[in-house]
XYZ file of C-alpha atoms in Angstrom:
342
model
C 0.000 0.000 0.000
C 1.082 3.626 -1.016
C 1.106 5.697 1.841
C 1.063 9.841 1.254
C 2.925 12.098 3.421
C 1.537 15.342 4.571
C 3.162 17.581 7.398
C 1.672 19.441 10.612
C 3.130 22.227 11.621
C 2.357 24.315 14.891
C 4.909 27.264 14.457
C 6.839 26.622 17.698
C 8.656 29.303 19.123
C 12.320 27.975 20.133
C 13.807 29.792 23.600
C 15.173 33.062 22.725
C 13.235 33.444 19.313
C 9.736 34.856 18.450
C 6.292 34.314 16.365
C 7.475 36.608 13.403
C 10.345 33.393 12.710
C 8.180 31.173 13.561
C 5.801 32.334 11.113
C 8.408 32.702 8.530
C 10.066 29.232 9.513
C 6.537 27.348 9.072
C 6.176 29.322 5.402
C 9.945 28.104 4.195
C 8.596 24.439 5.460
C 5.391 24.929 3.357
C 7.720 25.683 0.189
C 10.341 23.068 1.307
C 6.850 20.354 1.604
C 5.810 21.164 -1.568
C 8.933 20.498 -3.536
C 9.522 17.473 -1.840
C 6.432 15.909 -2.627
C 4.325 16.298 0.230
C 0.167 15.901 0.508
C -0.661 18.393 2.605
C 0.363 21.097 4.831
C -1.726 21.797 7.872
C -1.302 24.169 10.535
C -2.776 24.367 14.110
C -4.712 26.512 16.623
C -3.688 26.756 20.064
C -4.417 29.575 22.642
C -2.628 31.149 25.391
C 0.421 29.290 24.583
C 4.075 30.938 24.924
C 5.647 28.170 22.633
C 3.470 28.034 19.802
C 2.681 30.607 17.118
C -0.303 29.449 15.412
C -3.600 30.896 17.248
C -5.405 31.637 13.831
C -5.212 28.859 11.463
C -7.171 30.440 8.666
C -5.327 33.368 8.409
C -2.123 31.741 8.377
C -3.620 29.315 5.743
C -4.137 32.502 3.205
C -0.559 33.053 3.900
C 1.022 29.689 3.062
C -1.725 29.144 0.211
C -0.265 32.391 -1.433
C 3.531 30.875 -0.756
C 2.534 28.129 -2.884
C 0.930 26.760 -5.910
C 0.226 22.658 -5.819
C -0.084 21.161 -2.025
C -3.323 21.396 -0.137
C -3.168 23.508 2.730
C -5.704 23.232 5.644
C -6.024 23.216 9.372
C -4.988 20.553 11.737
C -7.610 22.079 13.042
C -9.894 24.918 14.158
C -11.688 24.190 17.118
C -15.323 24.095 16.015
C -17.119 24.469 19.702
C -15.067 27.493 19.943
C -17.085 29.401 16.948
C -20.054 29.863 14.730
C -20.601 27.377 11.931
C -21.905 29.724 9.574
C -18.591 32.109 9.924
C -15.973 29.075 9.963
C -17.894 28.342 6.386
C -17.600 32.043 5.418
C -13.247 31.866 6.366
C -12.781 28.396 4.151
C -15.327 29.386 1.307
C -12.689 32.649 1.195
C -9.910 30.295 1.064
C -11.743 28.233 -1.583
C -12.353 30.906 -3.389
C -8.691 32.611 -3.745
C -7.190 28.855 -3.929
C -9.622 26.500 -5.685
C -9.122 22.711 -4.889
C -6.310 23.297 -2.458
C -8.027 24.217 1.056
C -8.885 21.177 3.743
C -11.126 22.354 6.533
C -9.704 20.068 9.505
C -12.212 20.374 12.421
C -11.980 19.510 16.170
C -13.455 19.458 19.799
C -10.655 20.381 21.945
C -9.966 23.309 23.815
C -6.758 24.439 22.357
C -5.690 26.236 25.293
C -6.025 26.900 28.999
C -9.402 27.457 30.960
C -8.828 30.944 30.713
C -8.305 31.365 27.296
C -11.395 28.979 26.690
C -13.477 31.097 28.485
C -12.168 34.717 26.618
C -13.360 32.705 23.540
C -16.465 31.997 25.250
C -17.315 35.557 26.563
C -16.918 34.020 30.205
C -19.256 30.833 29.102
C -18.382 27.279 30.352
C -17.182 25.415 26.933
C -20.085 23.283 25.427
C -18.760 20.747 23.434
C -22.336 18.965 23.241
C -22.804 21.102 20.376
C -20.328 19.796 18.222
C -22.220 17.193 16.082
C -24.673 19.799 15.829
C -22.010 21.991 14.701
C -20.590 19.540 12.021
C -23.539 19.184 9.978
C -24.409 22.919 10.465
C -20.670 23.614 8.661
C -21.209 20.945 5.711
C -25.167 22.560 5.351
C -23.322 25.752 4.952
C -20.221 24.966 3.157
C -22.319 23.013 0.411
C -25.409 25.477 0.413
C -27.771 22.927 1.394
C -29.520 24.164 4.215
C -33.138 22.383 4.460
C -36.334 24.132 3.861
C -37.170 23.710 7.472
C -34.329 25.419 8.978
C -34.495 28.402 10.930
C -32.093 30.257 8.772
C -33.127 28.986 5.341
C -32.294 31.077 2.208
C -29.133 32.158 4.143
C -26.445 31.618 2.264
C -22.317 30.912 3.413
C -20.468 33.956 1.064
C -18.362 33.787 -1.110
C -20.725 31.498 -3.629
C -18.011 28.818 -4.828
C -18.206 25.912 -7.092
C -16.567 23.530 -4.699
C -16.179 23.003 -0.703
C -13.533 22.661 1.014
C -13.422 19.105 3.019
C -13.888 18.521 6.162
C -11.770 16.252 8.283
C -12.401 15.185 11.372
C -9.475 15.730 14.371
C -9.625 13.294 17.306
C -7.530 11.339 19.683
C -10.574 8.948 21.057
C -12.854 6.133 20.217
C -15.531 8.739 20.839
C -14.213 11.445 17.985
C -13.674 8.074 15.776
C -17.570 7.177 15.944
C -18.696 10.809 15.664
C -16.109 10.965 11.995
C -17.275 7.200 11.024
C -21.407 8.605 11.769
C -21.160 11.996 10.034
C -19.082 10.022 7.092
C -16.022 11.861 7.532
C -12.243 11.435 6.736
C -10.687 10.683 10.383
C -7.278 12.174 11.516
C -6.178 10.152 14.843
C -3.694 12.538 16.507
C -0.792 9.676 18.146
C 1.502 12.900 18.521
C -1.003 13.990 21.471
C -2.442 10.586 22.367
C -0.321 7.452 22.084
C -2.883 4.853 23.825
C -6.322 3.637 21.892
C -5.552 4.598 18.446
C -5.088 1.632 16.824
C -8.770 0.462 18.459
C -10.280 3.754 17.223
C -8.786 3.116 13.705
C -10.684 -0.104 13.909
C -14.081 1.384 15.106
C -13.784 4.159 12.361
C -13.357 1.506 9.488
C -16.093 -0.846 11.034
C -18.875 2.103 11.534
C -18.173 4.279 8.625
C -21.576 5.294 7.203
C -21.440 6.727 3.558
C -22.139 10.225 3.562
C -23.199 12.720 0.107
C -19.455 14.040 0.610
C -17.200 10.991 0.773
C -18.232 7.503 0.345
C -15.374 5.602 1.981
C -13.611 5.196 5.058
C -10.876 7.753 4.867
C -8.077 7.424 7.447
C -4.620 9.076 8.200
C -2.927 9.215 11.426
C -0.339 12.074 12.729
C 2.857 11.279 14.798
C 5.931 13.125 15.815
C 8.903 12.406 13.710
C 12.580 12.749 14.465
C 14.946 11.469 11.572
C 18.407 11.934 10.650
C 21.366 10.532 9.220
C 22.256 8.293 12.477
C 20.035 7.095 15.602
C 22.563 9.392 17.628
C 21.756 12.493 15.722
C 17.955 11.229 15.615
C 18.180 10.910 19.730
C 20.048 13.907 20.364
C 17.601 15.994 18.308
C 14.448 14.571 20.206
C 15.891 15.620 23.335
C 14.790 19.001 22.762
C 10.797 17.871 22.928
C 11.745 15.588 25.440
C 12.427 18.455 27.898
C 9.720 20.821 27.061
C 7.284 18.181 27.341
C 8.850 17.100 30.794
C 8.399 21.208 31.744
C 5.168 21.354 30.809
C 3.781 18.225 31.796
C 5.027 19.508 35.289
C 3.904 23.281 35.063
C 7.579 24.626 34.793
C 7.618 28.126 33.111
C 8.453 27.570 29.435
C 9.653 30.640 27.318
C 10.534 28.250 23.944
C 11.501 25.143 22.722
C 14.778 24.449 25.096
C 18.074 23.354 22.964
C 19.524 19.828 23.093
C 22.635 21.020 24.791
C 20.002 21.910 28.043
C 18.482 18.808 27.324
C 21.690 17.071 27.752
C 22.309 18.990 31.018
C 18.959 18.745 32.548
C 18.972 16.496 36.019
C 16.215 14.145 34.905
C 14.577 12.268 38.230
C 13.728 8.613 37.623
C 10.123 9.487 37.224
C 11.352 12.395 34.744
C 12.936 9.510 32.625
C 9.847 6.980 32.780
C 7.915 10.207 31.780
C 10.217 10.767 28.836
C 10.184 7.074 27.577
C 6.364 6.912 27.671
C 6.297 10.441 25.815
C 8.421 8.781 23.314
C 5.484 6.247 22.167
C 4.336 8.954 20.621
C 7.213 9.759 18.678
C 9.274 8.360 15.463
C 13.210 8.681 16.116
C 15.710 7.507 13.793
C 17.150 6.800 10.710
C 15.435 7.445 7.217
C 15.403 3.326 7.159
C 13.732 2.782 10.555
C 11.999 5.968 10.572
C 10.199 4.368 7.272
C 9.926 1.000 8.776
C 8.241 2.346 12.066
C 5.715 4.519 9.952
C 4.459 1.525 7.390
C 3.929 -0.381 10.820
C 1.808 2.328 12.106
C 0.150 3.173 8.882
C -0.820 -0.835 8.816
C -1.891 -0.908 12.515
C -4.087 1.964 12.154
C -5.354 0.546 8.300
C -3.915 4.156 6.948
C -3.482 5.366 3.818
C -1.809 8.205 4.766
C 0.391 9.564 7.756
C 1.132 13.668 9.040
C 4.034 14.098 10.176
C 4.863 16.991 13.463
C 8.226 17.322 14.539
C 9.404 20.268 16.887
C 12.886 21.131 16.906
C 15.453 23.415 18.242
C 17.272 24.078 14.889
C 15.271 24.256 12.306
C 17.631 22.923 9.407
C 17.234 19.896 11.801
C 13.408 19.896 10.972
C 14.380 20.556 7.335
C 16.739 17.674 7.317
C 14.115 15.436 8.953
C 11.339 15.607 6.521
C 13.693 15.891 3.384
C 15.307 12.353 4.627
C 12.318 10.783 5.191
C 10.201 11.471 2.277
C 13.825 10.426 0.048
C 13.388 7.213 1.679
C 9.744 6.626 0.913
C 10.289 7.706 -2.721
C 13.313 5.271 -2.934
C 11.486 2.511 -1.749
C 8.959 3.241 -3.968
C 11.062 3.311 -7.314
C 12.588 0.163 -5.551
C 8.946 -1.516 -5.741
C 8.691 -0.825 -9.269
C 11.203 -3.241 -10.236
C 10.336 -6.231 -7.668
């Protein structure tokens, strides 16, 4: 099985830098995707959060879109509960409309932040994520102008006009978000680089469940994952170490400024429970070579029954992040011309 590689990137902010090169690091990696090869690039929202650039997928979408001219850019993913439907249509008709065919509208539940900035989104309001089904078909009744005669709003129409909609994927890390996609008929994004436990079982459910929808008549599954390759396991290791530490800080409420360097990695006085914490953070990570990095990543994309796999990879230096996804998408495009003459 062919398996397509698309890239995730959440503009992190390494320690001593800012969001202007973060913004301008994630547009070279949209360019850098593209003439590699890559499916998609995606982008994130997250609130409130000192390490991370992206807070407005949609406007950093026009951006990248412009940067480019083949790859499908989307978001990985605005948080639905967050907003209205009918103006999350209006933002990705836009997008359709400046870049036909190009724009994925990647959808999810979570919070994307702390309490506090939920509740700024919410004008003070508790999050209700009960909505969110509701929500979904609201968006694809608006994105596709097909509002019923009985709705309240009928006649109202999602502006610009377009001749296509963007798609909607679904964003989860549960069994639950994996029977909502495999209901509504939905591609299904399982998130491993947040959650490392289940995903294989919601893979499963989502195949099992999937009811045909007017939009997509066929199970439609990708998975995302952390990557870390280089050129030895060392390098690969040494690399990681950087995510291994800011996840360690955060995990434990440490003040975080930026992505901290391997060389602070390296001198950080892990506890034991530090280290267990850092080896089960790692499940959720690929680290090594372009030859086991490929090998782990055909084994996940077979667990999970996917046809293709986003890659996320947060680094220090970002030639390192560079390197990482140039090596690895060589290797799956050797092995490839490889299979052509078995």
């Amino acid at each position: 099985m062919k398996i397509q590689l698309s890239i995730l990137d959440q503009s992190p902010i390494t320690s001593g830098s800012h969001a202007h090169e973060a913004f301008q690091q994630t547009a070279t990696l949209a360019k850098k995707a593209e003439e590699l090869g890559y499916s998609r690039f995606w982008v994130s929202e997250h609130h409130d959060a000192p390490t991370l650039a992206g807070s407005s997928p949609e406007i950093l979408m026009a951006h990248l879109a412009t940067v480019t001219s083949t790859i499908r850019i989307g978001s990985g993913g605005v948080m639905l509960p967050h907003y209205s439907p009918y103006k999350v249509a209006e933002n990705f008709k836009v997008l359709e409309a400046l870049f036909p065919g190009r724009i994925d509208a990647g959808v999810g539940r979570a919070p994307a932040g702390m309490p506090r900035a939920t509740y700024a989104l919410n004008n003070g309001e508790y999050l209700n994520r009960d909505q969110y089904p509701q929500q979904i078909d609201d968006l694809h009744m608006y994105l596709h102008d097909a509002l019923p005669t009985d709705h309240p709003y009928e006649g109202l129409k999602a502006t610009p006009l377009t001749n296509n909609a963007p798609p909607i994927w679904m964003l989860g890390t549960s069994k639950e978000s994996a029977g909502l996609a495999a209901q509504k008929g939905l591609p299904y994004m399982f998130a491993q680089f947040i959650n490392s436990e289940g995903g294989r079982e919601a893979a499963k459910y989502y195949r099992d469940h999937f009811q045909a929808s007017a939009y997509t008549s066929l199970p439609k599954q990708a998975v995302a994952v952390f990557l870390f390759c280089a050129e030895t396991e060392e390098k690969a290791d040494w690399i990681a170490s950087s995510l291994d530490l800011l996840m360690i800080m955060q995990q434990q409420g440490m003040k975080v400024e930026g992505t901290p360097s391997p060389e602070q990695a390296a001198a950080y006085p892990y506890s034991q429970l530090e280290r267990e914490l850092v080896q089960l953070n790692r499940e959720r990570m690929i680290v090594g070579t372009p030859k086991s990095a490929r090998r782990q990543l055909e084994q996940i994309a077979e667990d999970f029954g996917a046809e293709e796999i986003m890659l996320v990879s947060i680094t220090y230096h970002f030639h390192d992040k560079l390197k990482s996804y140039e090596l690895i998408m060589q290797e799956f495009l050797k092995g490839e011309k490889s299979n052509e003459f078995d």
